[in-house]
Coordinates of C-alpha atoms in Angstrom, one line a residue:
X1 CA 111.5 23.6 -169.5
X2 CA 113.5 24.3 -166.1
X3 CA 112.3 27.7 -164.2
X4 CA 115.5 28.8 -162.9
X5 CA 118.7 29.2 -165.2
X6 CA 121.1 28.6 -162.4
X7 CA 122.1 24.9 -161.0
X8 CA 125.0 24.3 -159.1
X9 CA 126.1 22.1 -161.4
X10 CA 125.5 21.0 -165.3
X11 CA 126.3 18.0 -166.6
X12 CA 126.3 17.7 -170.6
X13 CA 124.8 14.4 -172.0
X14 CA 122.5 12.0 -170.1
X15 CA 124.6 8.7 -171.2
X16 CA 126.4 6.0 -169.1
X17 CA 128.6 8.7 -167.2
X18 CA 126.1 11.5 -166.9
X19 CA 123.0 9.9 -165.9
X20 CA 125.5 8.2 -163.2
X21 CA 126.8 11.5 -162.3
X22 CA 123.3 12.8 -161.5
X23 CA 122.3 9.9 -159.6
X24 CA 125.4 10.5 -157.1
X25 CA 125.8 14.0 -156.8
X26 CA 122.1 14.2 -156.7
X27 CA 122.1 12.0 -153.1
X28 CA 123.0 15.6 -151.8
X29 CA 119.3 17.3 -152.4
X30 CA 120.6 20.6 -151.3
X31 CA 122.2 20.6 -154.9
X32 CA 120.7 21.3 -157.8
X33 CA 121.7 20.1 -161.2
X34 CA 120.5 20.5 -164.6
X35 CA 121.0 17.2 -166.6
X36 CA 121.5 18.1 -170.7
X37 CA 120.5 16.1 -173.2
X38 CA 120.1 16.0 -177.2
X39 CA 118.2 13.4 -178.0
X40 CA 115.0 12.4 -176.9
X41 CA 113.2 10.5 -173.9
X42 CA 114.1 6.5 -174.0
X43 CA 110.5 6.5 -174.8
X44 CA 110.8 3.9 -177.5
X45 CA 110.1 0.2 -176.2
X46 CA 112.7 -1.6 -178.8
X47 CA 114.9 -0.1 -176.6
X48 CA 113.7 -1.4 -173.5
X49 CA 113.0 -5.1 -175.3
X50 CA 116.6 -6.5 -175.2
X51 CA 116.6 -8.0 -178.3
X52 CA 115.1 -5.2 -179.7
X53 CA 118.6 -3.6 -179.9
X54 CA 119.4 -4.6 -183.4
X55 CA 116.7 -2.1 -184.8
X56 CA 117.2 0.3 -182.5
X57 CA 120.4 0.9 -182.4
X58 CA 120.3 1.9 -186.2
X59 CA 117.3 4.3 -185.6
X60 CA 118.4 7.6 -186.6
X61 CA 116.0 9.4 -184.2
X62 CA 117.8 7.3 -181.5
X63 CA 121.8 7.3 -182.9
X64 CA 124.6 10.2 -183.9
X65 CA 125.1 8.7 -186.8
X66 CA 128.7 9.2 -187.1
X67 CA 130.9 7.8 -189.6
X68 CA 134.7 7.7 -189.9
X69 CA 136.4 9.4 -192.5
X70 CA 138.2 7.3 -195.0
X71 CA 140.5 4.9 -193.3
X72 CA 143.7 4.3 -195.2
X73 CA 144.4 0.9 -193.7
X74 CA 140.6 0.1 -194.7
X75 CA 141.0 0.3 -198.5
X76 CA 139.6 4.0 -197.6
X77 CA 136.3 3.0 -195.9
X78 CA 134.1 5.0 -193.7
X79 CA 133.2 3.0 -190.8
X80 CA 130.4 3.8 -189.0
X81 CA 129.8 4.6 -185.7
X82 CA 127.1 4.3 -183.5
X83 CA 126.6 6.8 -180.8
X84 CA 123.7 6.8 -178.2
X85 CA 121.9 10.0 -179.0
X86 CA 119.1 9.3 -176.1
X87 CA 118.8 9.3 -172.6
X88 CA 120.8 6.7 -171.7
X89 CA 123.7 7.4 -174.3
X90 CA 124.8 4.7 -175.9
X91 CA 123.9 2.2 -172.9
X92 CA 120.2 2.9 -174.2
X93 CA 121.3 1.2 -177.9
X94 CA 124.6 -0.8 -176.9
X95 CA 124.7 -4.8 -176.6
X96 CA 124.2 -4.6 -173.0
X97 CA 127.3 -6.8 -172.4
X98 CA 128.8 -5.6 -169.3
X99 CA 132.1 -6.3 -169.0
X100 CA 135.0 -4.5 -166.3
X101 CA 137.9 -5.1 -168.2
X102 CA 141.4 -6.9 -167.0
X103 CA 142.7 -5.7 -163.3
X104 CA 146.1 -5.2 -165.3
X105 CA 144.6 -2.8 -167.3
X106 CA 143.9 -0.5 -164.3
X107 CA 147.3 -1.4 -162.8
X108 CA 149.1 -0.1 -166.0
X109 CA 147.1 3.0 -165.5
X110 CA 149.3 3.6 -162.6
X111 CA 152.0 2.0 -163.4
X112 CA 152.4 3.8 -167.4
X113 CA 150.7 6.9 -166.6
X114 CA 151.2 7.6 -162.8
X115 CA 147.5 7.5 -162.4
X116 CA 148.5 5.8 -158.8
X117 CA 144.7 5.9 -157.2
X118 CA 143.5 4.3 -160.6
X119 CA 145.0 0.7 -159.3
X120 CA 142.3 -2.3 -160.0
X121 CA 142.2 -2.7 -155.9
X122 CA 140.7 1.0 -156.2
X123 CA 138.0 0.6 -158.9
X124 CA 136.9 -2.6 -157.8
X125 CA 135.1 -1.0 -154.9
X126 CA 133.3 1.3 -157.4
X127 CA 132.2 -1.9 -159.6
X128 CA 131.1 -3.7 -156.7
X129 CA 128.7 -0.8 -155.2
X130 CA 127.2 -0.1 -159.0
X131 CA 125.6 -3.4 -159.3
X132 CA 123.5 -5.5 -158.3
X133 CA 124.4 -9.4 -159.9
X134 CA 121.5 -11.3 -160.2
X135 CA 123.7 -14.4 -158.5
X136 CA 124.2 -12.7 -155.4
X137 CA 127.7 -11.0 -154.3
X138 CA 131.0 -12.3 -153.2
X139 CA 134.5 -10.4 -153.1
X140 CA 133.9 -9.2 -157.0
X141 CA 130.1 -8.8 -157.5
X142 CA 127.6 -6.4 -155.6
X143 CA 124.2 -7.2 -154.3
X144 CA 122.9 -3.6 -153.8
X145 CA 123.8 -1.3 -156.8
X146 CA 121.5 0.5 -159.2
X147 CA 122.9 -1.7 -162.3
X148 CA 121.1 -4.8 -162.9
X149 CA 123.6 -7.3 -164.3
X150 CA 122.5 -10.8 -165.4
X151 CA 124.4 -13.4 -166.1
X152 CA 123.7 -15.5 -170.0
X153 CA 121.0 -18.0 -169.3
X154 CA 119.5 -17.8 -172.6
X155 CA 119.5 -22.1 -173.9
X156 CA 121.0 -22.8 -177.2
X157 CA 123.1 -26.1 -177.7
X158 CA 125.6 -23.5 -180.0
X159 CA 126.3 -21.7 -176.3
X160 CA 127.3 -25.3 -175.0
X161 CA 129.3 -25.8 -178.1
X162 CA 131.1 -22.7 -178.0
X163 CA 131.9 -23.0 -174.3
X164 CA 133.3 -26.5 -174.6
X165 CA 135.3 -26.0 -178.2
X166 CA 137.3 -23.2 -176.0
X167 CA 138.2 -25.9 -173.5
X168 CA 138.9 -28.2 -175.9
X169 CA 141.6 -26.1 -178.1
X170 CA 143.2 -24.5 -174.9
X171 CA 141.9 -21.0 -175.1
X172 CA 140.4 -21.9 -171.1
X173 CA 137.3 -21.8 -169.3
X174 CA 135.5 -18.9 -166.7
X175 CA 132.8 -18.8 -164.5
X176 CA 133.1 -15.1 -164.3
X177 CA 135.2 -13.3 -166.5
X178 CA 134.2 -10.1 -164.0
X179 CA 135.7 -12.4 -161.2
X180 CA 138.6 -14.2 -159.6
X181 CA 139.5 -15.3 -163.4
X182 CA 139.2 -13.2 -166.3
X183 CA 140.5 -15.0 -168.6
X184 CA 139.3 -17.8 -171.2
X185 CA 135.4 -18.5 -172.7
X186 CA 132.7 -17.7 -170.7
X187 CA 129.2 -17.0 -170.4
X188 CA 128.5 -13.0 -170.4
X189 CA 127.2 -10.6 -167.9
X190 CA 123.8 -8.4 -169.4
X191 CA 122.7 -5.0 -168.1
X192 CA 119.2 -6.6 -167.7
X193 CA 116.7 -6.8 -164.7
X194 CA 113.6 -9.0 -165.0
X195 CA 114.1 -9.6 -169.1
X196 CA 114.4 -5.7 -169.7
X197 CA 117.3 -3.7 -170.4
X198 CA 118.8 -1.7 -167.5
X199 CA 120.6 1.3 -169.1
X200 CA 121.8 4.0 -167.2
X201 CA 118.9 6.0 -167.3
X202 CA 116.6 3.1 -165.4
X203 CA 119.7 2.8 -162.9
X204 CA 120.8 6.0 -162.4
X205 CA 118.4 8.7 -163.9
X206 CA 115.2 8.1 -163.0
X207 CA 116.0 7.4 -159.3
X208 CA 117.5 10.4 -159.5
X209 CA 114.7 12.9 -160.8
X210 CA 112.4 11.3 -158.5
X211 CA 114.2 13.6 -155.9
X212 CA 113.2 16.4 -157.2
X213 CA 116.3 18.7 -157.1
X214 CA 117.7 17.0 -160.8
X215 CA 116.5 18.6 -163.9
X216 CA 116.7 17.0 -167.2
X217 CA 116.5 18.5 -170.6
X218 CA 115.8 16.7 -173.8
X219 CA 116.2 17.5 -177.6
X220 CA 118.7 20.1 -176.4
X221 CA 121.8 21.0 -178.2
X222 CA 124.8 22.8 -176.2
X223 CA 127.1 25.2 -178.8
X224 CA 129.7 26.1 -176.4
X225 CA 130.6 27.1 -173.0
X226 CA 130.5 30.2 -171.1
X227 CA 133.9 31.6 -169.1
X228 CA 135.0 33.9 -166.8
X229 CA 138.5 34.1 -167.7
X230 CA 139.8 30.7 -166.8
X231 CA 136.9 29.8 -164.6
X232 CA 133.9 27.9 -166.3
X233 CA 130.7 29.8 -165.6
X234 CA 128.3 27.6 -167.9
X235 CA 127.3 27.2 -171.4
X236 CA 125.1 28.5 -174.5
X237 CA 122.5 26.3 -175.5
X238 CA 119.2 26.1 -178.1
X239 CA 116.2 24.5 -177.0
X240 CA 113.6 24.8 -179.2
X241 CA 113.8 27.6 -181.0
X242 CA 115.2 29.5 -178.2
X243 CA 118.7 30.0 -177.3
X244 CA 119.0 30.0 -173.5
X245 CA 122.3 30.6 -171.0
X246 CA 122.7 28.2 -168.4
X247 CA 124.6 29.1 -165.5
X248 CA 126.8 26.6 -163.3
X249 CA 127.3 27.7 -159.9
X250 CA 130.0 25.0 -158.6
X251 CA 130.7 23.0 -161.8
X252 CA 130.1 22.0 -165.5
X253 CA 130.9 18.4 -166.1
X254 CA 131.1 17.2 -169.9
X255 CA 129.9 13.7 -170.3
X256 CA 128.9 13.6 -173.8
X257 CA 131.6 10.1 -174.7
X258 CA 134.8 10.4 -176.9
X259 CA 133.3 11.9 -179.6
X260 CA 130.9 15.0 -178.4
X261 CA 133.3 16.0 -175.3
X262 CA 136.5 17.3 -177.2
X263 CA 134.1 18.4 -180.3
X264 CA 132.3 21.0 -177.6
X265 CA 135.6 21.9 -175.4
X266 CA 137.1 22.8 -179.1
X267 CA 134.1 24.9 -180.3
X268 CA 134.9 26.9 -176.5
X269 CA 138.4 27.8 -177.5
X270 CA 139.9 24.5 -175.7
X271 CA 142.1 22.1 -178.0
X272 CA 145.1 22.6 -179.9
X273 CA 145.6 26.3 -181.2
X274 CA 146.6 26.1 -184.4
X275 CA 143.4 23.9 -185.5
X276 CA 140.8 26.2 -183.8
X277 CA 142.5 29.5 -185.4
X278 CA 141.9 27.6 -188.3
X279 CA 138.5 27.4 -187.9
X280 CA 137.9 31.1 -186.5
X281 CA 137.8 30.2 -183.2
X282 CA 139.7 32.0 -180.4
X283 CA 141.6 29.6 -178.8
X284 CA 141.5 29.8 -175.0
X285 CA 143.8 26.8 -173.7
X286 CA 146.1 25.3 -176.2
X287 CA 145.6 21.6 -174.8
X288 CA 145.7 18.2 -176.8
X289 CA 142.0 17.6 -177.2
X290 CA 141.1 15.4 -179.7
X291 CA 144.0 13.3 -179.8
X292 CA 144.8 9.8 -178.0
X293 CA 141.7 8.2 -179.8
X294 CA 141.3 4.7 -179.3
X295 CA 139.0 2.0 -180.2
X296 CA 138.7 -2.1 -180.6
X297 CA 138.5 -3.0 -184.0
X298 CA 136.4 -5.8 -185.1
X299 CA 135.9 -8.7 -187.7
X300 CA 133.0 -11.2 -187.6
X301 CA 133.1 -14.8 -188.4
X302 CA 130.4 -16.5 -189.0
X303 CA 129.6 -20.4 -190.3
X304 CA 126.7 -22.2 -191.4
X305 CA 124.7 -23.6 -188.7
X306 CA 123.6 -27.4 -189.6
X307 CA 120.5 -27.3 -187.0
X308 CA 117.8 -24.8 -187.4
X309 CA 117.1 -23.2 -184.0
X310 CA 114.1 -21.0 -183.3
X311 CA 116.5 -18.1 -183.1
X312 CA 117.6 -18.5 -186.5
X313 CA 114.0 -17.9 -188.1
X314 CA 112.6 -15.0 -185.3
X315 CA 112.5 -12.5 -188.3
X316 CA 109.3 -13.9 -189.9
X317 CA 106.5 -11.6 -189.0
X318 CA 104.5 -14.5 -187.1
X319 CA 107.5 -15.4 -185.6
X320 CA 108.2 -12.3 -184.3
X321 CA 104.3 -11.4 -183.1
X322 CA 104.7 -14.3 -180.9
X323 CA 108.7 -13.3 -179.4
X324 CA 107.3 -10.5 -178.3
X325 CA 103.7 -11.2 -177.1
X326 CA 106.1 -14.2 -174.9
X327 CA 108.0 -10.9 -173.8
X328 CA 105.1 -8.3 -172.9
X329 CA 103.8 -11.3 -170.8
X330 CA 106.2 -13.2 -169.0
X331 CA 109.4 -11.2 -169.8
X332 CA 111.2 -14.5 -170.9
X333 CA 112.4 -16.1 -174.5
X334 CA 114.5 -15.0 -177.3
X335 CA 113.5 -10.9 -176.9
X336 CA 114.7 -10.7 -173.2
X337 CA 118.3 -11.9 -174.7
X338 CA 120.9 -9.7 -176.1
X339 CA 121.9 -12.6 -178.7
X340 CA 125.8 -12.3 -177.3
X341 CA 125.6 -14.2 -174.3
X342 CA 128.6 -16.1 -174.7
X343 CA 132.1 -14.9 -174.9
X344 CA 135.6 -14.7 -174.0
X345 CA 139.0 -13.1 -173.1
X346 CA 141.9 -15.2 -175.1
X347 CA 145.5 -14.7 -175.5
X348 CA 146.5 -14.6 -179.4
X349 CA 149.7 -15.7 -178.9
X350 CA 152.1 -16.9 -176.0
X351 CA 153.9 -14.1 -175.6
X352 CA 151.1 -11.4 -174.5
X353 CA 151.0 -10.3 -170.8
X354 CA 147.2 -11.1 -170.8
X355 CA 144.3 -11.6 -173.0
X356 CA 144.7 -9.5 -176.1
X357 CA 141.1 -10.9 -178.2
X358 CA 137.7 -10.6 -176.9
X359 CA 135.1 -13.4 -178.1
X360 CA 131.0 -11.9 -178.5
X361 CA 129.6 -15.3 -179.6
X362 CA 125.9 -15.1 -180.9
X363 CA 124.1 -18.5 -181.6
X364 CA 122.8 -16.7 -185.2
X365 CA 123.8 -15.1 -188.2
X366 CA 123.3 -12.2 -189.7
X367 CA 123.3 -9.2 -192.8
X368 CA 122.0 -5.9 -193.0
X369 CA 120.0 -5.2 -196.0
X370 CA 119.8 -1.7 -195.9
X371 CA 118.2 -0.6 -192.4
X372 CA 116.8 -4.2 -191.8
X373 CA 118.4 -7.0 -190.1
X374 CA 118.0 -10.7 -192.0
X375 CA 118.9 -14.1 -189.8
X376 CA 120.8 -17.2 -191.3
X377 CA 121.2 -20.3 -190.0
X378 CA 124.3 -20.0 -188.6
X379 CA 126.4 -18.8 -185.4
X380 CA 128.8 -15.5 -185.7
X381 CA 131.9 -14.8 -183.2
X382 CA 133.5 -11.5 -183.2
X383 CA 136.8 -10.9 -182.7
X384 CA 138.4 -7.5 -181.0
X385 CA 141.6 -6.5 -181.1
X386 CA 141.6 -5.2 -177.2
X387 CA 145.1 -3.0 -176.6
X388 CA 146.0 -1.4 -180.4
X389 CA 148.8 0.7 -180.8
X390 CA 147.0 2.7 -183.3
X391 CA 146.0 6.1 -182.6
X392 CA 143.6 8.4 -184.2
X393 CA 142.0 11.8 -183.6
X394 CA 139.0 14.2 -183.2
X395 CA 138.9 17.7 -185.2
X396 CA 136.0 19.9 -186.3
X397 CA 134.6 20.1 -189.4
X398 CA 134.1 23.8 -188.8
X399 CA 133.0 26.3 -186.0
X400 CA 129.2 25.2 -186.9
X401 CA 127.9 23.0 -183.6
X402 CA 126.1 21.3 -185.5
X403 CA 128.4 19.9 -187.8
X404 CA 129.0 16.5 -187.5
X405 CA 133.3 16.6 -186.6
X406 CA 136.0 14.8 -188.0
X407 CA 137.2 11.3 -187.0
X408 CA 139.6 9.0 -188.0
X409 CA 141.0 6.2 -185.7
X410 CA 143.3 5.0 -188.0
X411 CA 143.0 1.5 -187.5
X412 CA 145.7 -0.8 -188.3
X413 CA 147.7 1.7 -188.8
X414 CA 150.3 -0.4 -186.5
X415 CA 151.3 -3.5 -188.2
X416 CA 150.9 -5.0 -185.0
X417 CA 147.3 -4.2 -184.5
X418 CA 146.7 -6.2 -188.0
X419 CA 149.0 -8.9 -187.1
X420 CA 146.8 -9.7 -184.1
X421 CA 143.7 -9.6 -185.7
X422 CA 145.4 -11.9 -188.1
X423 CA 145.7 -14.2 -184.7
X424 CA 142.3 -13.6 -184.0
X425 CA 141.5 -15.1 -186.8
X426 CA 143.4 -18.0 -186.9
X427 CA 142.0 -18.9 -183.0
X428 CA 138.5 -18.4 -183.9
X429 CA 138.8 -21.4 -186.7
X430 CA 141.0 -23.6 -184.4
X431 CA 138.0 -23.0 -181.6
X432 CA 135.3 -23.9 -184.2
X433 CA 137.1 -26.6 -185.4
X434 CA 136.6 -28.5 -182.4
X435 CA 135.2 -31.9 -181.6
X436 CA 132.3 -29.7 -179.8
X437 CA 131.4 -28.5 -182.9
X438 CA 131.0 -31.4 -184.5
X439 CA 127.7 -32.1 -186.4
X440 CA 126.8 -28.6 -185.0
X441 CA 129.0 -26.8 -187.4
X442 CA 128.6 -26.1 -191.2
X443 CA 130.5 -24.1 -194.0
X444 CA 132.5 -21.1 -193.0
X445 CA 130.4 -18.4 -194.3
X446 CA 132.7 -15.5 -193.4
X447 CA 135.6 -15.3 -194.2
X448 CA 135.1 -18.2 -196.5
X449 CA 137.2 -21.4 -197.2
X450 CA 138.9 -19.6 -200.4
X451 CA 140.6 -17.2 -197.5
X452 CA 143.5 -19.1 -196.1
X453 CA 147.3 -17.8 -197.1
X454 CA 148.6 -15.0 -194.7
X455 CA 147.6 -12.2 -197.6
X456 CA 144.2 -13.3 -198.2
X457 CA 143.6 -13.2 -194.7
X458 CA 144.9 -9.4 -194.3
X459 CA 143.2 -8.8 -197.0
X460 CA 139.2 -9.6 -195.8
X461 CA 140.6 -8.2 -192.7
X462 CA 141.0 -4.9 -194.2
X463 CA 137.6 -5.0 -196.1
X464 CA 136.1 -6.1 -192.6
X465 CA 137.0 -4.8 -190.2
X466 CA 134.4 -2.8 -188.1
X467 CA 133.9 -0.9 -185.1
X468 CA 132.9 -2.4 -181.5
X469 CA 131.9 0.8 -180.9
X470 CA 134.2 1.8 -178.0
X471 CA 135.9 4.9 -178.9
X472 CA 137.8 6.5 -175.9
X473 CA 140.8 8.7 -175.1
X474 CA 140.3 12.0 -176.9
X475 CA 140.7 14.3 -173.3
X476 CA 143.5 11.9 -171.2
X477 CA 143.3 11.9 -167.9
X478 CA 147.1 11.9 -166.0
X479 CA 150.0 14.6 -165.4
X480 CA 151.6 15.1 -168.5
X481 CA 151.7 17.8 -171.5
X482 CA 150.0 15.0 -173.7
X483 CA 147.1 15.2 -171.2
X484 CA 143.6 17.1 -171.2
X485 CA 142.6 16.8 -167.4
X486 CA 144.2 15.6 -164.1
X487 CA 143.2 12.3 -162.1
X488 CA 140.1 14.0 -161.1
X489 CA 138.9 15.0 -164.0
X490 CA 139.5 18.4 -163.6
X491 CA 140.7 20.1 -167.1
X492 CA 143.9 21.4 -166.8
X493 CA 144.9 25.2 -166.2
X494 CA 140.6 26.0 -165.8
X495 CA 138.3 25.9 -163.2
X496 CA 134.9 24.8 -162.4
X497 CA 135.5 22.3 -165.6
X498 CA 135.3 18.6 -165.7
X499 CA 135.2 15.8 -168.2
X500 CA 134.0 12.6 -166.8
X501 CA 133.0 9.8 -170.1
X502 CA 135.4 7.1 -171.7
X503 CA 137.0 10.3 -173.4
X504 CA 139.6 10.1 -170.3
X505 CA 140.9 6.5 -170.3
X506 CA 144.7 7.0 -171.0
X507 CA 144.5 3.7 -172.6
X508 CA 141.8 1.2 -173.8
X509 CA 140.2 -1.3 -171.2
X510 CA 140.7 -4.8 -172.6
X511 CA 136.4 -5.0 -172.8
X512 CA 133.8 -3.2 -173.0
X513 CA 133.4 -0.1 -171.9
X514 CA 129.7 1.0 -170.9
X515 CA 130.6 -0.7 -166.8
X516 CA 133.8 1.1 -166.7
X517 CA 132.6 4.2 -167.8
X518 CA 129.8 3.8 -165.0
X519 CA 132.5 3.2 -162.6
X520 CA 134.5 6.4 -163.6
X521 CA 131.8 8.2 -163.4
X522 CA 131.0 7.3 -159.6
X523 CA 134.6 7.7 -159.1
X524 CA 133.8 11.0 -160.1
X525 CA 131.4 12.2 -158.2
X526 CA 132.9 11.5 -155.0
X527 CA 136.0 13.3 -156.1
X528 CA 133.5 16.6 -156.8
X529 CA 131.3 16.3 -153.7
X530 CA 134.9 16.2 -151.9
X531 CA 133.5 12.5 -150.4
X532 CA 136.1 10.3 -149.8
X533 CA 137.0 7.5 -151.6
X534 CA 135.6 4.0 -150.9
X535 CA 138.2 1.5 -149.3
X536 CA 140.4 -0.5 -151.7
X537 CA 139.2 -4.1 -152.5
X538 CA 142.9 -6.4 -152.5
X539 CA 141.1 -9.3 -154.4
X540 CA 143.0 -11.5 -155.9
X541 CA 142.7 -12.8 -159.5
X542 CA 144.0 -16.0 -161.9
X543 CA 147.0 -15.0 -163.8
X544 CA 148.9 -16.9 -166.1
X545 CA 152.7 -15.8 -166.6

């Protein structure tokens, strides 16, 4: 429990852009700054085991929990959705791929939204000083950061396959999708150091609270914030059993992701007027909070395997006691990898600007039976659709904090978004169906041989599809009405108010989002310490009219 009640400034969830936050604002030791939290400690070693990820990322002591309300264009399904509810956020349960996204995404910032200091030249500075890439730096990769990032090296002869089968039907070929050419099949970048995970909190956090002037609370759950008419004083919290005001002097920053952010700026009175009267709530700022959600939708393919690897049969129990002993030990074999090591930025169809599908390609199959995870022999690609048109929204279930709120993305609810899934479809079978593939490759398990006219395909698509858990864009960054805060974060028409998560992105990154977030993030906090920006990278990257 902290002594004092006063911090210069609060920062509200300990995920990706948080536990970043803290790290950099926290350089300056004549600051203090209160770090909030509601889940627990990253205690829990599954999380630290990379491979471990697949059971703890469905631990409810670990995980939101959230689910979607019925989506229409799903035959009315609740998808779920994972949210990090640990230090670390969701970079504590993710995938650990770390992927930057397209430079033409952050040029269309600019260029679409007027976001003119959001240019790729301008965040690649910002990726750059995060990491440190196991293969040394160049014009795109760091050497110093506090990210570990290391490159697939996990050996399967499905990797090899999958790599070469992309060549082979066209789709093209990187050796660093995070580099001069981010575009085609590739291996993937991991947030790993040394055969452990490296989430946020091991990059950012813990330096950090070694200082000494960061505080960090756990199992801590903020209601709403505190104001002095416009300006943001701090918030109203219960730890324990005890409810306990916080007080920012300088700043509170919200960096609780796409979901938690707008749900706590609309139990404050901040969102759109007419839903918190509904709700009892005295509305404050009438701004668009909520809206602009955005996420990749996802289908999984997967087909037989004709070789049995040793990945395929890790879930035995003796299996498994001997993974992990090889882990505690020498930090090496199948628990150091994240499975997804292989991937890939593709283009559809001719016609797109840039790559519009994103490739995860795991060398083994899989179900969830219940809570447990059980292996086939097979290999399993999935597909994202990376720029929808879509658009979905955030609103509370009531006035109650802790009421889960509302969420529907709406997926496909643009034809277009199901047409290119559709694509996706039809490139992931034309890249297995490669000579590479041959004697490797068995039935198609999913979606099956039966599924081949255009209906029956948009059909198992709609039964499918699933998250890739990258919801973003529910408090827009940019200049506009439709907008929640400026290019600083600041939110608009309050003071001493910031959001800083994947809640701002105007528009979805073409990838990932945990390394852009980070980069945001640090972005951020040079913008609130008044530091100046780093210098512009002009590096110049493959592009294919």
């Amino acid at each position: 429990m902290p002594k004092p009640d006063r911090y210069d400034y609060i920062i509200v969830g300990a995920g990706s852009a948080g536990c970043t936050l803290a790290n950099k604002l926290g350089a300056d030791t004549s600051k203090s700054i209160l770090v909030i939290e509601a889940g627990p400690m990253d205690r829990d070693l599954l999380i630290h085991i990379p491979a471990g990820v697949y059971r703890a990322w469905r631990d409810p002591k670990l995980n939101w929990n959230y689910l979607t309300e019925p989506e229409s264009n799903l035959l009315d399904r609740q998808v779920d959705m994972p949210r990090g509810k640990v230090v670390g956020g969701s970079s504590s349960i993710n995938s650990m791929v770390y992927m930057r996204g397209h430079p033409l995404d952050y040029d269309a910032w600019a260029d679409h939204f007027g976001l003119t200091d959001w240019r790729y030249e301008n965040c690649l500075p910002y990726f750059r000083a995060g990491e440190t890439y196991a293969k040394g730096s160049n014009s795109y990769r760091g050497d110093s950061g506090p990210l570990g990032v290391h490159p697939g090296d996990f050996d399967n002869p499905l990797y090899d396959a999958f790599l070469e089968a992309g060549e082979q039907a066209g789709q093209g070929r990187s050796d660093d999708l995070n580099g001069f050419n981010p575009e085609g099949v590739a291996r993937l970048d991991a947030t790993k150091r040394h055969g452990r995970r490296c989430s946020a909190a091991v990059a950012h956090l813990r330096p950090a609270l070694k200082r000494g002037n960061v505080t960090l609370m756990t199992r801590t759950m903020v209601k709403r914030l505190t104001f002095d008419g416009t300006r943001a004083t701090g918030l109203i919290c219960d730890f324990g059993s005890k409810e306990l005001r916080l007080e920012a002097e300088q700043e509170v920053i919200l960096s609780g992701g796409a979901i938690n952010s707008p749900q706590l700026l609309m139990l404050s009175g901040i969102g759109p007027a007419d839903h918190l009267n509904r709700h009892g709530i005295t509305p404050l700022l009438n701004l668009p909070v909520g809206q602009n959600l955005q996420d990749h939708a996802s289908i999984i393919l997967q087909f037989e395997s004709l070789h049995s690897y040793p990945i395929h049969r890790v879930d035995r129990i003796w299996n498994k006691a001997r993974v992990g002993a090889q882990w505690v030990f020498t930090r090496r074999g199948i628990a150091a990898s994240n499975i997804w090591e292989a991937g890939g930025l593709i283009r559809g169809n001719d016609t797109v600007p840039y790559p519009n599908l994103q490739y995860h390609f795991g060398p083994v199959g899989f179900e969830y039976v219940g809570d447990k995870i059980q292996l086939r022999q097979a290999f399993a690609i999935h597909v994202d659709q990376l720029r929808p048109r879509s658009r979905g929204e955030i609103r509370l279930a009531s006035a109650n904090p802790t009421d889960k709120p509302l969420m529907h993305f709406n997926y496909l609810q643009d034809p277009f978004d199901l047409q290119e899934l559709v694509e996706g479809v039809q490139k992931t079978r034309e890249l297995v169906a490669q000579p590479a593939f041959d004697g490797l490759r068995g039935a198609e398990i999913d979606p099956g041989p039966e599924v081949q006219t255009a209906k029956d395909v948009e059909n198992w698509i709609r039964n499918a599809t699933v998250t890739d858990f990258h919801p973003c864009g529910t408090c827009r960054m940019g200049h506009g009405d439709d907008c929640v805060v400026d290019d600083h974060f600041r939110v608009k028409g309050l003071q001493g108010l910031r959001v800083v998560d994947a809640s701002v992105m105007p528009r979805v990154i073409s990838a990932n989002l945990n390394a852009p977030t980070q980069m945001i993030a640090a972005r951020a906090a040079d913008y609130i310490a008044g530091q100046p920006q780093l210098d512009p990278i002009k590096a110049p990257f493959a592009f294919q009219n």
